[in-house]
C-alpha cells in the first residue's frame, strides 16, 4: 500500500485521468473529491463489497437454476 500525506486543497493523480483532492478536514473526517472519467466506477468500499456479494449470489442462483434445468431434461 502506498501512503501519501496531503494537506487541504492538495491532490494526488492516479494515472493520467484520475485526480483525488482533499476538500475539507473536520475532526477525524476527511472529505475527498474524485475527478475521473465517467466510465470509471467509484464506490465507497462497503458499497463495493455489497455489490460484489450480490453479484456472487446472483451467479450462484443462476448456476443452481442451470443445474435444475439440466436435471429436469435428463429425467425426460
Short mmCIF file of C-alpha atoms in Angstrom, two decimals:
data_model
loop_
_atom_site.label_atom_id
_atom_site.label_comp_id
_atom_site.label_asym_id
_atom_site.label_seq_id
_atom_site.Cartn_x
_atom_site.Cartn_y
_atom_site.Cartn_z
CA UNK A 1 0.00 0.00 0.00
CA UNK A 2 1.27 3.44 -0.91
CA UNK A 3 0.69 6.00 1.84
CA UNK A 4 0.73 9.69 0.90
CA UNK A 5 0.30 12.78 3.04
CA UNK A 6 -1.75 15.62 1.57
CA UNK A 7 -2.89 18.92 3.02
CA UNK A 8 -6.16 20.71 2.46
CA UNK A 9 -6.73 21.52 -1.25
CA UNK A 10 -3.83 19.28 -2.34
CA UNK A 11 -4.34 16.39 -4.77
CA UNK A 12 -2.90 13.14 -5.99
CA UNK A 13 -3.11 11.74 -9.52
CA UNK A 14 -3.80 8.13 -10.42
CA UNK A 15 -2.67 7.58 -13.96
CA UNK A 16 -3.34 10.46 -16.34
CA UNK A 17 -7.04 10.92 -15.74
CA UNK A 18 -7.99 10.34 -12.07
CA UNK A 19 -7.46 13.13 -9.55
CA UNK A 20 -8.24 12.84 -5.84
CA UNK A 21 -8.36 16.13 -3.91
CA UNK A 22 -8.66 16.85 -0.19
CA UNK A 23 -11.65 19.20 0.02
CA UNK A 24 -12.02 19.57 3.79
CA UNK A 25 -10.85 18.16 7.10
CA UNK A 26 -13.21 18.28 10.08
CA UNK A 27 -12.07 16.41 13.18
CA UNK A 28 -11.41 12.80 12.19
CA UNK A 29 -13.35 13.12 8.92
CA UNK A 30 -11.76 13.94 5.57
CA UNK A 31 -13.84 14.96 2.56
CA UNK A 32 -12.34 13.86 -0.76
CA UNK A 33 -13.22 14.95 -4.27
CA UNK A 34 -12.63 12.49 -7.09
CA UNK A 35 -12.39 13.61 -10.69
CA UNK A 36 -12.43 10.61 -13.05
CA UNK A 37 -13.81 9.65 -16.45
CA UNK A 38 -17.48 8.63 -16.49
CA UNK A 39 -16.56 5.04 -17.41
CA UNK A 40 -14.71 4.58 -14.07
CA UNK A 41 -16.94 3.22 -11.30
CA UNK A 42 -16.35 4.86 -7.91
CA UNK A 43 -17.91 3.40 -4.75
CA UNK A 44 -17.32 3.52 -1.02
CA UNK A 45 -15.67 0.23 -0.05
CA UNK A 46 -18.67 -1.05 1.94
CA UNK A 47 -20.91 -0.44 -1.09
CA UNK A 48 -18.38 -2.09 -3.41
CA UNK A 49 -18.24 -5.19 -1.18
CA UNK A 50 -22.04 -5.32 -1.06
CA UNK A 51 -22.21 -5.19 -4.88
CA UNK A 52 -19.62 -7.98 -5.11
CA UNK A 53 -21.63 -10.13 -2.67
CA UNK A 54 -24.86 -9.54 -4.62
CA UNK A 55 -23.12 -10.42 -7.90
CA UNK A 56 -21.72 -13.60 -6.36
CA UNK A 57 -25.16 -14.57 -5.03
CA UNK A 58 -26.78 -13.92 -8.40
CA UNK A 59 -24.17 -16.05 -10.16
CA UNK A 60 -24.75 -18.89 -7.70
CA UNK A 61 -28.52 -18.65 -8.21
CA UNK A 62 -28.02 -18.87 -11.97
CA UNK A 63 -25.76 -21.91 -11.58
CA UNK A 64 -28.39 -23.60 -9.41
CA UNK A 65 -31.09 -22.85 -11.99
CA UNK A 66 -28.96 -24.32 -14.78
CA UNK A 67 -28.32 -27.46 -12.71
CA UNK A 68 -32.05 -27.80 -12.03
CA UNK A 69 -32.90 -27.45 -15.72
CA UNK A 70 -30.19 -29.92 -16.66
CA UNK A 71 -31.53 -32.48 -14.17
CA UNK A 72 -35.08 -31.89 -15.40
CA UNK A 73 -34.16 -32.63 -19.02
CA UNK A 74 -32.05 -35.66 -18.06
CA UNK A 75 -35.14 -37.22 -16.48
CA UNK A 76 -37.18 -36.85 -19.67
#
